[in-house]
Short mmCIF file of C-alpha atoms in Angstrom, two decimals:
data_model
loop_
_atom_site.label_atom_id
_atom_site.label_comp_id
_atom_site.label_asym_id
_atom_site.label_seq_id
_atom_site.Cartn_x
_atom_site.Cartn_y
_atom_site.Cartn_z
CA MET F 1 -0.33 -0.35 0.08
CA ALA F 2 2.76 2.43 -0.60
CA ARG F 3 1.39 4.69 -3.44
CA GLU F 4 -2.18 4.96 -2.32
CA ILE F 5 -4.00 7.14 0.78
CA GLY F 6 -5.37 4.31 3.08
CA ARG F 7 -6.72 5.84 5.69
CA ARG F 8 -7.98 3.54 8.87
CA GLU F 9 -10.41 4.23 10.55
CA SER F 10 -12.75 2.39 13.13
CA SER F 11 -15.02 1.08 11.19
CA LYS F 12 -13.61 1.61 7.43
CA ILE F 13 -10.59 1.59 5.39
CA THR F 14 -10.39 3.72 2.62
CA LEU F 15 -8.51 3.07 -0.62
CA GLN F 16 -7.28 5.67 -2.88
CA ARG F 17 -4.59 6.78 -5.41
CA ARG F 18 -1.87 9.30 -3.66
CA SER F 19 -1.50 11.00 -6.96
CA GLY F 20 -5.45 11.15 -7.54
CA PRO F 21 -5.85 14.26 -5.33
CA ILE F 22 -3.08 15.84 -5.85
CA LEU F 23 -2.92 15.73 -9.21
CA GLY F 24 -6.89 17.45 -9.02
CA VAL F 25 -5.31 19.75 -7.14
CA ILE F 26 -3.23 20.71 -8.85
CA GLY F 27 -5.83 20.31 -11.97
CA VAL F 28 -8.45 22.46 -10.40
CA GLY F 29 -6.11 25.28 -8.57
CA SER F 30 -4.65 25.80 -12.52
CA MET F 31 -8.84 26.17 -14.42
CA PHE F 32 -8.84 28.44 -10.41
CA VAL F 33 -5.87 30.93 -11.79
CA MET F 34 -7.03 31.27 -15.27
CA LEU F 35 -10.69 32.54 -13.88
CA GLY F 36 -8.31 34.68 -11.62
CA LEU F 37 -6.40 36.31 -14.90
CA MET F 38 -9.51 37.03 -17.35
CA PRO F 39 -10.43 39.98 -15.55
CA ALA F 40 -6.80 41.42 -17.05
CA SER F 41 -8.46 40.06 -20.04
CA MET F 42 -11.78 41.46 -20.32
CA SER F 43 -10.74 44.33 -22.27
CA LYS F 44 -9.74 42.98 -24.84
CA ASN F 45 -12.77 39.93 -25.71
CA SER F 46 -16.35 40.27 -25.87
CA SER F 47 -17.52 39.92 -22.82
CA MET F 48 -20.09 36.82 -24.20
CA ASP F 49 -16.58 35.31 -24.48
CA THR F 50 -15.35 35.44 -21.71
CA LEU F 51 -18.20 34.71 -20.34
CA VAL F 52 -18.18 31.47 -22.02
CA LEU F 53 -14.22 30.91 -21.04
CA ALA F 54 -15.42 30.73 -17.40
CA VAL F 55 -18.10 28.59 -17.82
CA VAL F 56 -15.73 25.90 -19.55
CA LEU F 57 -12.98 26.47 -17.37
CA ALA F 58 -16.12 25.87 -13.91
CA SER F 59 -17.24 22.92 -15.98
CA PHE F 60 -13.46 21.76 -16.19
CA ALA F 61 -12.59 21.77 -12.62
CA ARG F 62 -15.98 20.21 -11.76
CA LEU F 63 -15.06 17.25 -14.08
CA ILE F 64 -10.74 17.46 -13.13
CA TRP F 65 -11.45 17.16 -9.19
CA ARG F 66 -14.84 14.18 -10.15
CA ALA F 67 -11.94 12.39 -12.18
CA LEU F 68 -9.00 12.89 -9.83
CA GLY F 69 -10.10 13.49 -6.59
CA ARG F 70 -13.40 11.45 -5.50
CA PRO F 71 -13.12 7.97 -6.72
CA ARG F 72 -12.83 5.77 -4.14
CA VAL F 73 -13.39 2.49 -2.33
CA ALA F 74 -14.08 2.05 1.52
CA ILE F 75 -14.07 -1.30 2.95
CA HIS F 76 -16.37 -1.07 5.11
CA LYS F 77 -16.75 -3.96 7.83
CA SER F 78 -19.61 -6.49 6.03
CA ALA F 79 -19.72 -4.03 1.96
CA LEU F 80 -17.24 -2.76 -0.07
CA GLN F 81 -17.88 0.63 -1.31
CA VAL F 82 -17.05 1.89 -4.65
CA ILE F 83 -16.83 5.64 -5.49
CA GLY F 84 -16.60 6.40 -9.81
CA LEU F 85 -16.34 8.96 -12.09
CA PHE F 86 -20.26 9.00 -12.15
CA ASP F 87 -21.65 6.21 -9.96
CA ARG F 88 -21.18 4.79 -6.50
CA TYR F 89 -21.49 1.00 -5.63
CA TRP F 90 -22.72 -0.83 -2.35
CA ILE F 91 -21.36 -4.47 -2.84
CA PRO F 92 -21.99 -6.91 0.17
CA LEU F 93 -19.57 -8.83 1.30
CA GLU F 94 -21.38 -11.75 0.98
CA CYS F 95 -22.40 -10.88 -3.00
CA ILE F 96 -18.23 -10.61 -4.32
CA ARG F 97 -16.66 -13.91 -5.73
CA GLY F 98 -13.53 -12.43 -6.73
CA VAL F 99 -11.31 -9.50 -7.40
CA ASP F 100 -9.70 -9.03 -10.78
CA THR F 101 -6.53 -7.32 -12.08
CA SER F 102 -6.11 -8.26 -15.78
CA HIS F 103 -7.17 -4.99 -16.88
CA GLY F 104 -7.52 -2.12 -13.72
CA LEU F 105 -9.17 -3.07 -10.57
CA ARG F 106 -12.41 -5.15 -11.26
CA ILE F 107 -14.73 -7.03 -8.30
CA ARG F 108 -16.48 -9.92 -9.95
CA ILE F 109 -20.43 -10.55 -8.67
CA HIS F 110 -21.92 -13.33 -7.81
CA GLY F 111 -23.91 -13.28 -11.53
CA GLY F 112 -21.13 -13.39 -13.48
CA ASP F 113 -21.17 -9.31 -13.62
CA ASP F 114 -18.16 -7.24 -12.63
CA VAL F 115 -17.58 -3.88 -11.15
CA PRO F 116 -14.93 -2.09 -12.74
CA VAL F 117 -13.20 0.37 -9.85
CA PHE F 118 -12.25 3.50 -11.09
CA ALA F 119 -9.46 4.54 -8.44
CA PHE F 120 -7.59 1.79 -9.71
CA SER F 121 -7.94 2.01 -13.23
CA ASN F 122 -4.74 0.91 -15.79
CA SER F 123 -2.09 3.38 -15.37
CA LEU F 124 0.71 3.81 -17.19
CA ILE F 125 2.32 5.80 -14.10
CA ASP F 126 2.48 3.70 -11.00
CA ARG F 127 2.39 -0.29 -13.63
CA GLY F 128 -0.13 -2.08 -11.56
CA GLY F 129 1.66 -1.40 -8.16
CA THR F 130 -1.12 0.31 -6.43
CA VAL F 131 -3.84 -1.63 -8.36
CA GLU F 132 -2.25 -4.94 -6.89
CA ALA F 133 -1.73 -3.48 -3.15
CA ALA F 134 -5.63 -2.19 -3.71
CA ALA F 135 -5.87 -6.00 -4.14
CA ALA F 136 -5.10 -7.38 -1.62
CA GLU F 137 -6.95 -5.12 0.83
CA ILE F 138 -10.10 -6.02 -0.02
CA ARG F 139 -9.10 -9.60 -0.78
CA LYS F 140 -7.99 -9.33 3.13
CA ALA F 141 -11.60 -8.12 3.83
CA LEU F 142 -13.18 -10.89 1.58
CA ALA F 143 -10.82 -13.50 4.00
CA LYS F 144 -12.14 -11.60 7.66
CA GLN F 145 -15.84 -11.56 5.64
CA SER F 146 -18.70 -13.45 8.68
CA GLY F 147 -21.14 -15.11 6.51
CA GLY F 148 -24.46 -12.89 7.25
CA GLN F 149 -27.17 -12.94 4.83
CA GLY F 150 -26.14 -11.40 1.47
CA ASP F 151 -27.18 -8.20 0.13
CA ARG F 152 -28.05 -7.30 -3.29
CA VAL F 153 -25.41 -4.49 -5.09
CA ARG F 154 -26.57 -1.73 -5.54
CA ARG F 155 -25.50 1.17 -7.67
CA GLN F 156 -26.41 4.57 -7.78
CA VAL F 157 -25.88 7.86 -9.68
CA ASP F 158 -23.42 9.93 -7.98
CA TRP F 159 -24.23 13.11 -8.01
CA THR F 160 -23.84 16.41 -5.42
CA TRP F 161 -24.67 20.35 -5.61
CA TRP F 162 -21.53 20.98 -7.64
CA ASP F 163 -22.15 19.08 -10.47
CA LEU F 164 -24.68 22.17 -11.21
CA ALA F 165 -21.34 23.59 -12.41
CA VAL F 166 -21.14 20.74 -15.44
CA ILE F 167 -24.34 21.61 -16.73
CA PRO F 168 -23.17 24.53 -19.04
CA LEU F 169 -20.38 22.84 -20.88
CA PRO F 170 -22.44 20.68 -23.26
CA LEU F 171 -25.43 24.08 -23.77
CA VAL F 172 -21.62 26.16 -24.46
CA LEU F 173 -20.58 23.54 -26.60
CA LEU F 174 -24.22 22.90 -28.60
CA ALA F 175 -24.46 26.52 -29.06
CA GLY F 176 -20.78 27.37 -30.34
CA VAL F 177 -21.16 24.24 -32.77
CA LEU F 178 -24.68 25.86 -34.07
CA GLY F 179 -22.46 29.43 -34.36
CA LEU F 180 -24.86 31.40 -31.59
CA ILE F 181 -22.36 32.32 -29.97
#
């Protein structure tokens, strides 16, 4: 677990690549720096161009954080919570058939389905090191599981109020394609 954050609390262990939040903060910070520099260029550009650029930068800041800072796996006593790019899974330990690391990290569940773990997808940077470490932590939790009642896997869309910042992006792109701006 050398290359990942493993925060241990009394009831859960959180697995996340160390580089994810760091790169996320750098990316979001860059977007805010560009937003802060916009007033200096407002006299050179039209107000519509400035507004479009502000919307695009705010949208990219949210998408960068969503892709790099948020994805993680939380190992609870009875289940895994997998937080991905746009969704979140609650997987009871009894429903897990195995852990696959051949193409990133995937949780194999009963019924033949796989749950992809976005936080530990293939990466050229670590060449599988953190994927194997995360899989080992999950396997350790599976070995400790009690033979309790198996609930079912729940998947839900992972949405927060900050995601409203992304809504204008497709509208701005469509307006640009249609020549409205």
